[in-house]
PDB file of C-alpha atoms in Angstrom:
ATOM      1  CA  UNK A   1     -79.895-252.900 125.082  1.00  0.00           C
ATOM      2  CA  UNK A   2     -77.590-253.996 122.604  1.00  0.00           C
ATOM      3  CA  UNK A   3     -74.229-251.822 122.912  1.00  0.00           C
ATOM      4  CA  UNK A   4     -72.434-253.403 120.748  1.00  0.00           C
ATOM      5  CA  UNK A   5     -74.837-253.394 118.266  1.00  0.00           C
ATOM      6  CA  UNK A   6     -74.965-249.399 118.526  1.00  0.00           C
ATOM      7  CA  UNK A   7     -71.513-249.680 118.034  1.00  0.00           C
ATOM      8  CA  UNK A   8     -70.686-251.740 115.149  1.00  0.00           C
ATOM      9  CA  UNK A   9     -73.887-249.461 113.123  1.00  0.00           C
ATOM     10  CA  UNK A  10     -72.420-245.811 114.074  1.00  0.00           C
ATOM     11  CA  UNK A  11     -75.029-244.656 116.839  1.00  0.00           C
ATOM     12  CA  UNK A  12     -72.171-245.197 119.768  1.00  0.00           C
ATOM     13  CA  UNK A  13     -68.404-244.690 119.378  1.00  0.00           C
ATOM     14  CA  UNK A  14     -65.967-247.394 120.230  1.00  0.00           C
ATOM     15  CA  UNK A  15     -64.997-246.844 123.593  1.00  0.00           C
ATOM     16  CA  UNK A  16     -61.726-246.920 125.451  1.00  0.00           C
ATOM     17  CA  UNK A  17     -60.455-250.091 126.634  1.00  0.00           C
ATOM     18  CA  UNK A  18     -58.825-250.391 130.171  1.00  0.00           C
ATOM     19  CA  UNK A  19     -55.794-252.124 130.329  1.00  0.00           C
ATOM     20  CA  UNK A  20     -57.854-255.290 130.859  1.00  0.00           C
ATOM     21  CA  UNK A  21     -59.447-254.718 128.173  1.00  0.00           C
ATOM     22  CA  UNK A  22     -63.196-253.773 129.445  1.00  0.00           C
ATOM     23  CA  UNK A  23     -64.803-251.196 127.870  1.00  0.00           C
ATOM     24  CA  UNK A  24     -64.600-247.494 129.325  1.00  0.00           C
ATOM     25  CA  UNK A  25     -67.502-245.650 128.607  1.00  0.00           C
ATOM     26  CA  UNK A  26     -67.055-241.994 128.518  1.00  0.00           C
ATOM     27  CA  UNK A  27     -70.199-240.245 130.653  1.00  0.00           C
ATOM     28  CA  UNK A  28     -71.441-238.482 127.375  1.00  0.00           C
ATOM     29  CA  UNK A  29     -71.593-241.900 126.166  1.00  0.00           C
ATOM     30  CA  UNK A  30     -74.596-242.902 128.716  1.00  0.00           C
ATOM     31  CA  UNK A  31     -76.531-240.123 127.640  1.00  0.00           C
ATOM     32  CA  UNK A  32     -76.076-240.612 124.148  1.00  0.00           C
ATOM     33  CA  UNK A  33     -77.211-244.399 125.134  1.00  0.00           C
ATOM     34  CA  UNK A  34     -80.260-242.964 126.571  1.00  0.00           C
ATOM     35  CA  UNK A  35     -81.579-241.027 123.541  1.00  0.00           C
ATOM     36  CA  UNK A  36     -81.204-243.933 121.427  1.00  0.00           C
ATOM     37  CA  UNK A  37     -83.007-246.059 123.115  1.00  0.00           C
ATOM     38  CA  UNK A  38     -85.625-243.883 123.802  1.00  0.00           C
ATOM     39  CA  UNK A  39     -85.602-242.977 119.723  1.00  0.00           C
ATOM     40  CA  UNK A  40     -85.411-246.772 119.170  1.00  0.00           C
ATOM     41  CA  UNK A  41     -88.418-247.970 121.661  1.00  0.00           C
ATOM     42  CA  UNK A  42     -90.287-244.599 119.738  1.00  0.00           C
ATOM     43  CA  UNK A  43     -89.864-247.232 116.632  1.00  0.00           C
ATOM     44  CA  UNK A  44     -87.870-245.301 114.992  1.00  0.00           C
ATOM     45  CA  UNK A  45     -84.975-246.884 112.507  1.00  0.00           C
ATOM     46  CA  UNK A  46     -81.242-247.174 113.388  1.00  0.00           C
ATOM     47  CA  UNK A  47     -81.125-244.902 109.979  1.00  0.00           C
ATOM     48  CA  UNK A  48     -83.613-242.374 111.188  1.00  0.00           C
ATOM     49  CA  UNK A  49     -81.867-242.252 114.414  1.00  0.00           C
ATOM     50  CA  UNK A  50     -78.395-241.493 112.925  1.00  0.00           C
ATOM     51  CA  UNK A  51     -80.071-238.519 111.175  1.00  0.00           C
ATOM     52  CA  UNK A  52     -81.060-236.770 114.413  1.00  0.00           C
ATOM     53  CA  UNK A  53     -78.041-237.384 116.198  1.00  0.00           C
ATOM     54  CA  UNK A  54     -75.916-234.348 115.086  1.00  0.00           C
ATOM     55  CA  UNK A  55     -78.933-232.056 115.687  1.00  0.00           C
ATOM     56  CA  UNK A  56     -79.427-234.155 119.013  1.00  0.00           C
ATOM     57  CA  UNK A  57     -75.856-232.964 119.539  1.00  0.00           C
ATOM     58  CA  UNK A  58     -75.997-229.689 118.768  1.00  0.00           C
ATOM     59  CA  UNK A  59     -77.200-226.769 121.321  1.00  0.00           C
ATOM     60  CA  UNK A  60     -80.718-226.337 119.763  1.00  0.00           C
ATOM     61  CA  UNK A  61     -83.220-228.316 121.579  1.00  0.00           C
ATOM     62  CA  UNK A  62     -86.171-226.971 119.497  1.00  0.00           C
ATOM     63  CA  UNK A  63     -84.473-228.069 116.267  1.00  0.00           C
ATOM     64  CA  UNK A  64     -84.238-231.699 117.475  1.00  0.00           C
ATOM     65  CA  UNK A  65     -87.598-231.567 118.760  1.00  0.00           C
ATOM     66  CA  UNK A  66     -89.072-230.275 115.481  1.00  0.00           C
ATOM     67  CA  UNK A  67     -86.761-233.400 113.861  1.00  0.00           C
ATOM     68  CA  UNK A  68     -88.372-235.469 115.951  1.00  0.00           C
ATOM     69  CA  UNK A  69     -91.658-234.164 115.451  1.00  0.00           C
ATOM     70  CA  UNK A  70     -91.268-234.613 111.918  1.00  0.00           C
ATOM     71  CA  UNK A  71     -90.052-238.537 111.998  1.00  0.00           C
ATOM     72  CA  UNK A  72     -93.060-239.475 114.749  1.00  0.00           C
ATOM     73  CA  UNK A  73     -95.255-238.347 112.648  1.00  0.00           C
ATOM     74  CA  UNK A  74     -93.784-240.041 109.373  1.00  0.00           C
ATOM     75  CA  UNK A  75     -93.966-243.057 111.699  1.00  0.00           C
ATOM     76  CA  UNK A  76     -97.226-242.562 112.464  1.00  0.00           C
ATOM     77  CA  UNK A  77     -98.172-242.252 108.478  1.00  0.00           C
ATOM     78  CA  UNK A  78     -96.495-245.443 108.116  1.00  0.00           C
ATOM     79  CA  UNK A  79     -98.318-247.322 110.800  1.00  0.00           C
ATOM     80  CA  UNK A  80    -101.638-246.092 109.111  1.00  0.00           C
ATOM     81  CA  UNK A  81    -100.402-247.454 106.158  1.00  0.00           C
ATOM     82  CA  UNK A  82     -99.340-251.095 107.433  1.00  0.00           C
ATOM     83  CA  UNK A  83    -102.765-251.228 109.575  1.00  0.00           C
ATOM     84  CA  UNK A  84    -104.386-250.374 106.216  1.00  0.00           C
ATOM     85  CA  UNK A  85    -102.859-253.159 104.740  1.00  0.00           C
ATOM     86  CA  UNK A  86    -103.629-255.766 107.488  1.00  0.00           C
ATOM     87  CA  UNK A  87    -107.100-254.814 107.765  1.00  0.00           C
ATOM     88  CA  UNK A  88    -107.298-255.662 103.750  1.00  0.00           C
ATOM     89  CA  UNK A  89    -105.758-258.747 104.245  1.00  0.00           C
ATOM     90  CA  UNK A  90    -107.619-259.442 107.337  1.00  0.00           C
ATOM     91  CA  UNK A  91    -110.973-259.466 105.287  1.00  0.00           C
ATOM     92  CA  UNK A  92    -109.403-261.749 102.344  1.00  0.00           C
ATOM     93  CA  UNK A  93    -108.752-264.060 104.862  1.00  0.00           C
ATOM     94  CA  UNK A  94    -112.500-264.001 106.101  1.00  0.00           C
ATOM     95  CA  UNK A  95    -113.701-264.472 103.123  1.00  0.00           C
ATOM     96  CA  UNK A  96    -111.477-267.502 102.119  1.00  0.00           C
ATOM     97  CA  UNK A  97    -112.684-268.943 105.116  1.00  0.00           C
ATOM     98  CA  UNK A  98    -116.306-268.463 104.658  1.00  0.00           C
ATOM     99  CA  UNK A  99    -116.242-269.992 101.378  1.00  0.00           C
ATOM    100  CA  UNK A 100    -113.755-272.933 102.429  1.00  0.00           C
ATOM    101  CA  UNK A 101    -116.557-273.954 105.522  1.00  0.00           C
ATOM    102  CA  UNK A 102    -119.648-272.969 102.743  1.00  0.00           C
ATOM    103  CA  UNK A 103    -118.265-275.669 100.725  1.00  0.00           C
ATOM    104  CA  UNK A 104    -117.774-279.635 101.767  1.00  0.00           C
ATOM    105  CA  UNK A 105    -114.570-280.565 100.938  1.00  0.00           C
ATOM    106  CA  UNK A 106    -114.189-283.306  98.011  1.00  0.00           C
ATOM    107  CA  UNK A 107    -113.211-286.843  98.198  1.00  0.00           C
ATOM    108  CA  UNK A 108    -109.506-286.077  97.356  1.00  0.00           C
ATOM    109  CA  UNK A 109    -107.683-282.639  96.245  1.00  0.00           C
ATOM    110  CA  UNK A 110    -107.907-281.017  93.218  1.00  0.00           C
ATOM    111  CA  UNK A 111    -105.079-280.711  91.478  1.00  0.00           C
ATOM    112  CA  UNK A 112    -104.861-276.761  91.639  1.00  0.00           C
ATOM    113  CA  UNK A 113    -105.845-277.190  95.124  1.00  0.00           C
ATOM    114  CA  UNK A 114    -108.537-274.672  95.065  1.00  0.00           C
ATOM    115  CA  UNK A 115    -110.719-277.169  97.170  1.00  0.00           C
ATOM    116  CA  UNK A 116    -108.244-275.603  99.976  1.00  0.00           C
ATOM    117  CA  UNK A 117    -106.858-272.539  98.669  1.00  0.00           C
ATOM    118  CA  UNK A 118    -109.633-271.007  96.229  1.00  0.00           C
ATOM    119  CA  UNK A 119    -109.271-267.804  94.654  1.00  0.00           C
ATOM    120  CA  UNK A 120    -109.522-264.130  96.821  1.00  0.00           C
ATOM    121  CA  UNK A 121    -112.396-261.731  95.875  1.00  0.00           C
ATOM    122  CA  UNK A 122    -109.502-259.030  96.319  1.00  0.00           C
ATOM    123  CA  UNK A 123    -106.568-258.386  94.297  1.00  0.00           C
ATOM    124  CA  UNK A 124    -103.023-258.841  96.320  1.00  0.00           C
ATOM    125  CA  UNK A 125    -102.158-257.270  99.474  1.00  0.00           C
ATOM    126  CA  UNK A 126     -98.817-256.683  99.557  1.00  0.00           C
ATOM    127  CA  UNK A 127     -97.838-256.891 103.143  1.00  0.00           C
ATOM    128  CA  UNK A 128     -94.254-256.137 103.781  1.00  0.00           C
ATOM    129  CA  UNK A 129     -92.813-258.457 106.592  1.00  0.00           C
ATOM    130  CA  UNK A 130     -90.775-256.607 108.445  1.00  0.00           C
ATOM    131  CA  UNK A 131     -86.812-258.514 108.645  1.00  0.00           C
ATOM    132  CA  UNK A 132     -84.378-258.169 110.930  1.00  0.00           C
ATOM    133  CA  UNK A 133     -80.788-257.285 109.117  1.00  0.00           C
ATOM    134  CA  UNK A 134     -78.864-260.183 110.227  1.00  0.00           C
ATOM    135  CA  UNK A 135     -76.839-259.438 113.547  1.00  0.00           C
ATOM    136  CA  UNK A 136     -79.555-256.237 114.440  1.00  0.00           C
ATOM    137  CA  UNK A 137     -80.954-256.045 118.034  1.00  0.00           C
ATOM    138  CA  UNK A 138     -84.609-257.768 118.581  1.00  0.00           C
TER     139      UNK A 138
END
């Protein structure tokens, strides 16, 4: 788990520091821990997570599960959507490499390099690689 992480984003309060200077976790702050990990291994975003952290908070355990409900199934939607995507690409690719081993490959390179990179059948598939922010937990 990355703590510190949690910490310098929002999800986790800076804790008290002993007089050595460790950090002093307050016992709320374990359970708070808890539910964002759980949230984060659900795939859910720091961002979505700091949305249902005051209902989280609050006394109404229906309302957070009906907030959660809500962003599982948005993350669901966008899985469809990215698997979509892949499968598109997926079958580019196959074609690009049937017609790369249908062909013998000339003498030298053309210049455009379509002898190893022709044209796709389909139009783009914008596949959105997903980044790390720099210093974000992996």
């Amino acid at each position: 788990m990355k703590v510190r992480y949690y910490e310098r984003v929002g999800l986790l309060a800076q804790p008290d520091r002993t007089a050595s200077g460790y950090r002093d976790y307050a016992e709320d702050a374990a359970a708070r821990l808890l539910f964002i990990a759980r949230a984060r291994r659900m795939g859910l975003s720091c961002e979505q997570v700091t949305t249902l952290l005051p209902v989280w908070s609050s006394t109404s355990c229906g309302a957070t599960q009906e907030r959660v409900i809500r962003l599982v199934e948005d993350k669901q939607a966008e899985v469809a959507d990215r698997i979509a995507e892949l499968q598109q690409l997926a079958a580019q690719l196959d074609d690009v490499r049937a017609r790369l081993e249908a062909e013998s490959p000339p003498s030298a390179c053309r210049a455009d390099l379509s002898c190893c990179v022709p044209e796709s059948t389909g139009g783009p598939v914008a596949i959105e690689l997903s980044r790390r922010p720099t210093g974000s937990p992996a």
